[in-house]
Amino acid sequence: QVQLVESGGGLVQAGGSLRLSCVASGRTGSTYTMGSMGWFRQAPGKEREFVATIPWSDSITYYAESVKGRFTISRNNAKKTVYLQMNSLKPEDTAVYYCAARGGSGWPVINGNQYNYWGQGTQVTVSS
C-alpha cells in the first residue's frame, strides 16, 4: 500500500503562485506501486480532470493544455515528494487538487481510473 498526503493549498489572488507538495509513504520502493505520479483537480460541479504527471525514474513530464506553461511538476526521490508549482493562477484553477500514484509502465497516463492510490486533496482557491 502507498499513502499520499498533499499540502500547500490555500487562497491566492489571480496572478499569484502556490506550490503543492505530495509526500508518499508505504510501499514506495516498488515500481509496481510507484511507476508514476499525477496531479488531478476537481472543481465544484465538475468532473475530475488531469493536470500533470511525472514518472519516478525519469525527468519527462506531461501537462494538460490548460496548465501548460504555468504549472511545473517535479519530484524529490530522496524525500519521496512530488511538487506542483503553480504560477499565473487564474480563477478557473480553483479546485481541490489531488495527487495520485500508479504502478507499472505506460506514458503518459491521464486517466485517473488508472491510478491506484490517492491523497485526500488540498483546496486551491484563486480570487479574481
Tab-separated table of N, CA and C in Angstrom:
chain	number	residue	atom	x	y	z
A	1	GLN	N	0.825	-1.192	0.000
A	1	GLN	CA	0.000	0.000	0.000
A	1	GLN	C	0.864	1.249	0.000
A	2	VAL	N	0.329	2.304	-0.553
A	2	VAL	CA	1.001	3.596	-0.602
A	2	VAL	C	0.062	4.644	-0.017
A	3	GLN	N	0.612	5.487	0.840
A	3	GLN	CA	-0.157	6.600	1.388
A	3	GLN	C	0.387	7.911	0.812
A	4	LEU	N	-0.534	8.787	0.463
A	4	LEU	CA	-0.175	10.073	-0.128
A	4	LEU	C	-0.816	11.191	0.681
A	5	VAL	N	-0.027	12.201	1.003
A	5	VAL	CA	-0.539	13.335	1.772
A	5	VAL	C	-0.160	14.623	1.060
A	6	GLU	N	-1.173	15.386	0.649
A	6	GLU	CA	-0.927	16.664	-0.025
A	6	GLU	C	-0.924	17.811	0.979
A	7	SER	N	-0.258	18.873	0.608
A	7	SER	CA	-0.275	20.106	1.388
A	7	SER	C	0.059	21.261	0.461
A	8	GLY	N	-0.142	22.474	0.964
A	8	GLY	CA	0.256	23.648	0.211
A	8	GLY	C	-0.862	24.433	-0.426
A	9	GLY	N	-2.079	23.934	-0.323
A	9	GLY	CA	-3.186	24.673	-0.897
A	9	GLY	C	-3.487	25.923	-0.091
A	10	GLY	N	-4.374	26.751	-0.640
A	10	GLY	CA	-4.754	27.976	0.060
A	10	GLY	C	-5.488	28.928	-0.840
A	11	LEU	N	-5.613	30.153	-0.355
A	11	LEU	CA	-6.287	31.220	-1.087
A	11	LEU	C	-5.243	32.167	-1.652
A	12	VAL	N	-5.360	32.459	-2.928
A	12	VAL	CA	-4.392	33.342	-3.583
A	12	VAL	C	-5.128	34.190	-4.606
A	13	GLN	N	-4.615	35.370	-4.863
A	13	GLN	CA	-5.208	36.235	-5.879
A	13	GLN	C	-4.783	35.794	-7.270
A	14	ALA	N	-5.599	36.131	-8.229
A	14	ALA	CA	-5.266	35.824	-9.615
A	14	ALA	C	-3.897	36.411	-9.955
A	15	GLY	N	-3.120	35.613	-10.653
A	15	GLY	CA	-1.759	36.004	-11.000
A	15	GLY	C	-0.725	35.542	-10.001
A	16	GLY	N	-1.182	35.064	-8.866
A	16	GLY	CA	-0.268	34.614	-7.836
A	16	GLY	C	0.216	33.192	-8.050
A	17	SER	N	0.952	32.695	-7.055
A	17	SER	CA	1.567	31.369	-7.148
A	17	SER	C	1.330	30.569	-5.876
A	18	LEU	N	1.325	29.270	-6.049
A	18	LEU	CA	1.290	28.321	-4.935
A	18	LEU	C	2.133	27.119	-5.318
A	19	ARG	N	2.671	26.438	-4.305
A	19	ARG	CA	3.365	25.189	-4.553
A	19	ARG	C	2.728	24.096	-3.704
A	20	LEU	N	2.233	23.104	-4.379
A	20	LEU	CA	1.664	21.952	-3.699
A	20	LEU	C	2.723	20.875	-3.521
A	21	SER	N	2.610	20.150	-2.418
A	21	SER	CA	3.507	19.030	-2.153
A	21	SER	C	2.698	17.776	-1.904
A	22	CYS	N	3.267	16.650	-2.249
A	22	CYS	CA	2.634	15.359	-2.018
A	22	CYS	C	3.707	14.404	-1.524
A	23	VAL	N	3.583	13.986	-0.272
A	23	VAL	CA	4.560	13.082	0.321
A	23	VAL	C	4.015	11.661	0.290
A	24	ALA	N	4.840	10.757	-0.207
A	24	ALA	CA	4.447	9.352	-0.311
A	24	ALA	C	5.114	8.532	0.781
A	25	SER	N	4.375	7.559	1.288
A	25	SER	CA	4.927	6.631	2.268
A	25	SER	C	4.329	5.254	2.014
A	26	GLY	N	4.919	4.254	2.657
A	26	GLY	CA	4.476	2.885	2.447
A	26	GLY	C	5.345	2.191	1.420
A	27	ARG	N	4.757	1.453	0.527
A	27	ARG	CA	5.494	0.667	-0.467
A	27	ARG	C	5.936	1.537	-1.627
A	28	THR	N	6.798	2.488	-1.313
A	28	THR	CA	7.229	3.428	-2.343
A	28	THR	C	8.439	2.959	-3.107
A	29	GLY	N	9.030	1.861	-2.685
A	29	GLY	CA	10.259	1.402	-3.339
A	29	GLY	C	10.015	0.511	-4.531
A	30	SER	N	8.780	0.244	-4.833
A	30	SER	CA	8.471	-0.681	-5.922
A	30	SER	C	7.839	0.052	-7.096
A	31	THR	N	8.343	-0.218	-8.277
A	31	THR	CA	7.727	0.391	-9.457
A	31	THR	C	6.349	-0.208	-9.710
A	32	TYR	N	6.084	-1.330	-9.057
A	32	TYR	CA	4.737	-1.905	-9.176
A	32	TYR	C	3.706	-0.959	-8.606
A	33	THR	N	4.081	-0.245	-7.548
A	33	THR	CA	3.152	0.691	-6.926
A	33	THR	C	3.446	2.135	-7.283
A	34	MET	N	4.674	2.429	-7.696
A	34	MET	CA	5.091	3.818	-7.883
A	34	MET	C	5.757	4.017	-9.237
A	35	GLY	N	5.073	3.643	-10.300
A	35	GLY	CA	5.625	3.871	-11.624
A	35	GLY	C	5.636	5.342	-11.982
A	36	SER	N	4.546	6.019	-11.710
A	36	SER	CA	4.467	7.447	-11.998
A	36	SER	C	3.476	8.107	-11.050
A	37	MET	N	3.597	9.416	-10.966
A	37	MET	CA	2.727	10.224	-10.105
A	37	MET	C	1.953	11.207	-10.964
A	38	GLY	N	0.774	11.544	-10.503
A	38	GLY	CA	-0.016	12.515	-11.231
A	38	GLY	C	-0.693	13.488	-10.295
A	39	TRP	N	-0.987	14.656	-10.827
A	39	TRP	CA	-1.829	15.634	-10.130
A	39	TRP	C	-3.142	15.758	-10.918
A	40	PHE	N	-4.222	15.758	-10.178
A	40	PHE	CA	-5.543	15.944	-10.750
A	40	PHE	C	-6.256	17.027	-9.958
A	41	ARG	N	-7.342	17.529	-10.493
A	41	ARG	CA	-8.119	18.523	-9.756
A	41	ARG	C	-9.600	18.332	-10.050
A	42	GLN	N	-10.405	18.785	-9.106
A	42	GLN	CA	-11.847	18.713	-9.284
A	42	GLN	C	-12.479	19.975	-8.732
A	43	ALA	N	-13.135	20.710	-9.614
A	43	ALA	CA	-13.846	21.920	-9.233
A	43	ALA	C	-15.288	21.561	-8.884
A	44	PRO	N	-15.953	22.390	-8.097
A	44	PRO	CA	-17.344	22.099	-7.719
A	44	PRO	C	-18.237	21.929	-8.943
A	45	GLY	N	-18.980	20.837	-8.952
A	45	GLY	CA	-19.902	20.579	-10.045
A	45	GLY	C	-19.272	20.084	-11.319
A	46	LYS	N	-17.964	19.852	-11.284
A	46	LYS	CA	-17.272	19.392	-12.487
A	46	LYS	C	-16.621	18.039	-12.242
A	47	GLU	N	-16.280	17.378	-13.326
A	47	GLU	CA	-15.591	16.104	-13.209
A	47	GLU	C	-14.113	16.329	-12.880
A	48	ARG	N	-13.530	15.316	-12.299
A	48	ARG	CA	-12.100	15.353	-12.025
A	48	ARG	C	-11.343	15.451	-13.356
A	49	GLU	N	-10.286	16.262	-13.372
A	49	GLU	CA	-9.501	16.395	-14.595
A	49	GLU	C	-8.009	16.257	-14.309
A	50	PHE	N	-7.331	15.745	-15.302
A	50	PHE	CA	-5.882	15.571	-15.242
A	50	PHE	C	-5.189	16.917	-15.293
A	51	VAL	N	-4.095	17.040	-14.533
A	51	VAL	CA	-3.302	18.269	-14.540
A	51	VAL	C	-1.889	18.015	-15.059
A	52	ALA	N	-1.178	17.064	-14.428
A	52	ALA	CA	0.209	16.831	-14.803
A	52	ALA	C	0.643	15.467	-14.299
A	53	THR	N	1.705	14.927	-14.916
A	53	THR	CA	2.236	13.655	-14.471
A	53	THR	C	3.732	13.594	-14.668
A	54	ILE	N	4.401	12.790	-13.844
A	54	ILE	CA	5.844	12.621	-13.910
A	54	ILE	C	6.166	11.220	-13.433
A	55	PRO	N	7.103	10.525	-14.078
A	55	PRO	CA	7.495	9.207	-13.586
A	55	PRO	C	8.510	9.347	-12.468
A	56	TRP	N	8.664	8.288	-11.666
A	56	TRP	CA	9.645	8.335	-10.587
A	56	TRP	C	11.073	8.171	-11.110
A	57	SER	N	11.241	7.584	-12.259
A	57	SER	CA	12.577	7.216	-12.706
A	57	SER	C	13.037	7.955	-13.948
A	58	ASP	N	12.358	9.044	-14.296
A	58	ASP	CA	12.751	9.785	-15.492
A	58	ASP	C	12.389	11.251	-15.260
A	59	SER	N	12.944	12.104	-16.113
A	59	SER	CA	12.699	13.536	-15.939
A	59	SER	C	11.635	14.074	-16.879
A	60	ILE	N	11.007	13.202	-17.631
A	60	ILE	CA	9.971	13.675	-18.546
A	60	ILE	C	8.737	14.099	-17.764
A	61	THR	N	7.970	14.990	-18.358
A	61	THR	CA	6.733	15.467	-17.740
A	61	THR	C	5.669	15.618	-18.815
A	62	TYR	N	4.442	15.696	-18.383
A	62	TYR	CA	3.327	15.863	-19.313
A	62	TYR	C	2.250	16.671	-18.619
A	63	TYR	N	1.654	17.618	-19.356
A	63	TYR	CA	0.705	18.551	-18.759
A	63	TYR	C	-0.578	18.629	-19.574
A	64	ALA	N	-1.638	18.979	-18.870
A	64	ALA	CA	-2.865	19.344	-19.555
A	64	ALA	C	-2.636	20.674	-20.267
A	65	GLU	N	-3.295	20.850	-21.380
A	65	GLU	CA	-3.122	22.079	-22.153
A	65	GLU	C	-3.481	23.312	-21.338
A	66	SER	N	-4.449	23.167	-20.462
A	66	SER	CA	-4.932	24.321	-19.699
A	66	SER	C	-3.915	24.855	-18.705
A	67	VAL	N	-2.895	24.054	-18.364
A	67	VAL	CA	-1.906	24.496	-17.378
A	67	VAL	C	-0.509	24.569	-17.952
A	68	LYS	N	-0.336	24.138	-19.175
A	68	LYS	CA	0.992	24.114	-19.777
A	68	LYS	C	1.579	25.522	-19.825
A	69	GLY	N	2.819	25.638	-19.389
A	69	GLY	CA	3.486	26.933	-19.357
A	69	GLY	C	3.281	27.694	-18.064
A	70	ARG	N	2.335	27.266	-17.243
A	70	ARG	CA	2.078	27.923	-15.956
A	70	ARG	C	2.405	27.016	-14.775
A	71	PHE	N	2.174	25.732	-14.919
A	71	PHE	CA	2.411	24.774	-13.839
A	71	PHE	C	3.649	23.943	-14.158
A	72	THR	N	4.356	23.540	-13.101
A	72	THR	CA	5.517	22.671	-13.250
A	72	THR	C	5.454	21.563	-12.223
A	73	ILE	N	5.531	20.334	-12.701
A	73	ILE	CA	5.566	19.176	-11.804
A	73	ILE	C	7.025	18.743	-11.656
A	74	SER	N	7.394	18.382	-10.444
A	74	SER	CA	8.754	17.916	-10.182
A	74	SER	C	8.706	16.945	-9.017
A	75	ARG	N	9.840	16.331	-8.748
A	75	ARG	CA	9.862	15.377	-7.641
A	75	ARG	C	11.226	15.387	-6.985
A	76	ASN	N	11.248	14.904	-5.747
A	76	ASN	CA	12.476	14.696	-4.998
A	76	ASN	C	12.417	13.255	-4.509
A	77	ASN	N	13.172	12.394	-5.157
A	77	ASN	CA	13.087	10.973	-4.818
A	77	ASN	C	13.525	10.698	-3.385
A	78	ALA	N	14.545	11.397	-2.941
A	78	ALA	CA	15.058	11.164	-1.581
A	78	ALA	C	13.993	11.494	-0.542
A	79	LYS	N	13.196	12.512	-0.817
A	79	LYS	CA	12.141	12.907	0.108
A	79	LYS	C	10.806	12.243	-0.217
A	80	LYS	N	10.781	11.459	-1.290
A	80	LYS	CA	9.547	10.788	-1.718
A	80	LYS	C	8.413	11.805	-1.850
A	81	THR	N	8.741	12.901	-2.480
A	81	THR	CA	7.802	14.009	-2.577
A	81	THR	C	7.677	14.467	-4.018
A	82	VAL	N	6.466	14.745	-4.411
A	82	VAL	CA	6.177	15.319	-5.717
A	82	VAL	C	5.590	16.709	-5.494
A	83	TYR	N	5.979	17.637	-6.347
A	83	TYR	CA	5.555	19.026	-6.213
A	83	TYR	C	4.763	19.461	-7.440
A	84	LEU	N	3.924	20.441	-7.224
A	84	LEU	CA	3.253	21.108	-8.341
A	84	LEU	C	3.382	22.609	-8.102
A	85	GLN	N	4.282	23.229	-8.842
A	85	GLN	CA	4.452	24.670	-8.774
A	85	GLN	C	3.442	25.305	-9.712
A	86	MET	N	2.601	26.158	-9.152
A	86	MET	CA	1.533	26.774	-9.941
A	86	MET	C	1.743	28.279	-9.978
A	87	ASN	N	2.001	28.801	-11.157
A	87	ASN	CA	2.216	30.228	-11.361
A	87	ASN	C	1.102	30.810	-12.226
A	88	SER	N	1.003	32.119	-12.204
A	88	SER	CA	-0.001	32.822	-13.017
A	88	SER	C	-1.383	32.192	-12.835
A	89	LEU	N	-1.744	31.990	-11.599
A	89	LEU	CA	-3.004	31.317	-11.305
A	89	LEU	C	-4.200	32.131	-11.758
A	90	LYS	N	-5.221	31.416	-12.184
A	90	LYS	CA	-6.455	32.024	-12.674
A	90	LYS	C	-7.627	31.540	-11.822
A	91	PRO	N	-8.706	32.299	-11.779
A	91	PRO	CA	-9.880	31.835	-11.007
A	91	PRO	C	-10.354	30.444	-11.440
A	92	GLU	N	-10.209	30.127	-12.696
A	92	GLU	CA	-10.636	28.806	-13.177
A	92	GLU	C	-9.733	27.674	-12.713
A	93	ASP	N	-8.633	28.004	-12.047
A	93	ASP	CA	-7.790	26.960	-11.446
A	93	ASP	C	-8.319	26.543	-10.075
A	94	THR	N	-9.332	27.230	-9.579
A	94	THR	CA	-9.907	26.890	-8.282
A	94	THR	C	-10.468	25.476	-8.299
A	95	ALA	N	-10.005	24.661	-7.354
A	95	ALA	CA	-10.412	23.256	-7.299
A	95	ALA	C	-9.759	22.600	-6.092
A	96	VAL	N	-10.189	21.390	-5.811
A	96	VAL	CA	-9.445	20.534	-4.888
A	96	VAL	C	-8.423	19.780	-5.734
A	97	TYR	N	-7.185	19.837	-5.327
A	97	TYR	CA	-6.104	19.196	-6.060
A	97	TYR	C	-5.701	17.908	-5.346
A	98	TYR	N	-5.584	16.855	-6.134
A	98	TYR	CA	-5.245	15.540	-5.611
A	98	TYR	C	-3.968	15.034	-6.272
A	99	CYS	N	-3.111	14.381	-5.498
A	99	CYS	CA	-2.020	13.645	-6.123
A	99	CYS	C	-2.394	12.167	-6.124
A	100	ALA	N	-1.821	11.458	-7.057
A	100	ALA	CA	-2.146	10.049	-7.246
A	100	ALA	C	-0.909	9.298	-7.709
A	101	ALA	N	-0.884	8.010	-7.418
A	101	ALA	CA	0.248	7.165	-7.808
A	101	ALA	C	-0.267	5.930	-8.551
A	102	ARG	N	0.516	5.512	-9.508
A	102	ARG	CA	0.169	4.294	-10.220
A	102	ARG	C	1.435	3.494	-10.455
A	103	GLY	N	1.294	2.208	-10.575
A	103	GLY	CA	2.428	1.346	-10.833
A	103	GLY	C	2.540	1.000	-12.288
A	104	GLY	N	3.640	0.350	-12.624
A	104	GLY	CA	3.825	-0.164	-13.967
A	104	GLY	C	4.242	0.876	-14.975
A	105	SER	N	4.236	0.461	-16.223
A	105	SER	CA	4.668	1.314	-17.321
A	105	SER	C	3.477	2.023	-17.945
A	106	GLY	N	3.724	2.626	-19.084
A	106	GLY	CA	2.671	3.381	-19.751
A	106	GLY	C	2.924	4.856	-19.538
A	107	TRP	N	2.913	5.601	-20.645
A	107	TRP	CA	3.216	7.032	-20.555
A	107	TRP	C	2.649	7.760	-21.740
A	108	PRO	N	2.076	8.930	-21.502
A	108	PRO	CA	1.600	9.428	-20.216
A	108	PRO	C	0.223	8.851	-19.905
A	109	VAL	N	-0.070	8.719	-18.663
A	109	VAL	CA	-1.370	8.194	-18.251
A	109	VAL	C	-2.169	9.338	-17.651
A	110	ILE	N	-3.226	9.739	-18.331
A	110	ILE	CA	-4.006	10.888	-17.883
A	110	ILE	C	-5.382	10.483	-17.381
A	111	ASN	N	-5.690	9.216	-17.466
A	111	ASN	CA	-6.966	8.707	-16.962
A	111	ASN	C	-6.829	8.395	-15.487
A	112	GLY	N	-7.559	9.096	-14.674
A	112	GLY	CA	-7.459	8.899	-13.235
A	112	GLY	C	-7.833	7.491	-12.785
A	113	ASN	N	-8.648	6.815	-13.569
A	113	ASN	CA	-9.048	5.445	-13.203
A	113	ASN	C	-7.883	4.466	-13.243
A	114	GLN	N	-6.793	4.869	-13.874
A	114	GLN	CA	-5.621	4.006	-13.950
A	114	GLN	C	-4.618	4.270	-12.831
A	115	TYR	N	-4.981	5.137	-11.913
A	115	TYR	CA	-4.136	5.390	-10.751
A	115	TYR	C	-4.700	4.617	-9.563
A	116	ASN	N	-3.791	4.041	-8.788
A	116	ASN	CA	-4.197	3.129	-7.727
A	116	ASN	C	-4.350	3.788	-6.358
A	117	TYR	N	-3.566	4.836	-6.131
A	117	TYR	CA	-3.540	5.458	-4.816
A	117	TYR	C	-3.772	6.958	-4.945
A	118	TRP	N	-4.515	7.485	-3.976
A	118	TRP	CA	-4.895	8.891	-3.994
A	118	TRP	C	-4.696	9.525	-2.632
A	119	GLY	N	-4.343	10.807	-2.661
A	119	GLY	CA	-4.291	11.577	-1.430
A	119	GLY	C	-5.667	12.112	-1.081
A	120	GLN	N	-5.741	12.847	0.008
A	120	GLN	CA	-7.025	13.347	0.498
A	120	GLN	C	-7.431	14.647	-0.181
A	121	GLY	N	-6.498	15.288	-0.854
A	121	GLY	CA	-6.795	16.515	-1.578
A	121	GLY	C	-6.465	17.760	-0.771
A	122	THR	N	-6.162	18.833	-1.487
A	122	THR	CA	-5.902	20.123	-0.867
A	122	THR	C	-6.604	21.194	-1.697
A	123	GLN	N	-7.271	22.115	-1.015
A	123	GLN	CA	-8.087	23.119	-1.689
A	123	GLN	C	-7.223	24.273	-2.182
A	124	VAL	N	-7.416	24.632	-3.435
A	124	VAL	CA	-6.795	25.818	-4.017
A	124	VAL	C	-7.917	26.746	-4.465
A	125	THR	N	-7.884	27.960	-3.965
A	125	THR	CA	-8.889	28.953	-4.328
A	125	THR	C	-8.189	30.186	-4.873
A	126	VAL	N	-8.560	30.576	-6.083
A	126	VAL	CA	-7.963	31.736	-6.727
A	126	VAL	C	-9.040	32.804	-6.873
A	127	SER	N	-8.815	33.931	-6.242
A	127	SER	CA	-9.787	35.018	-6.287
A	127	SER	C	-9.457	35.974	-7.427
A	128	SER	N	-10.500	36.569	-7.969
A	128	SER	CA	-10.311	37.481	-9.107
A	128	SER	C	-10.119	38.916	-8.650
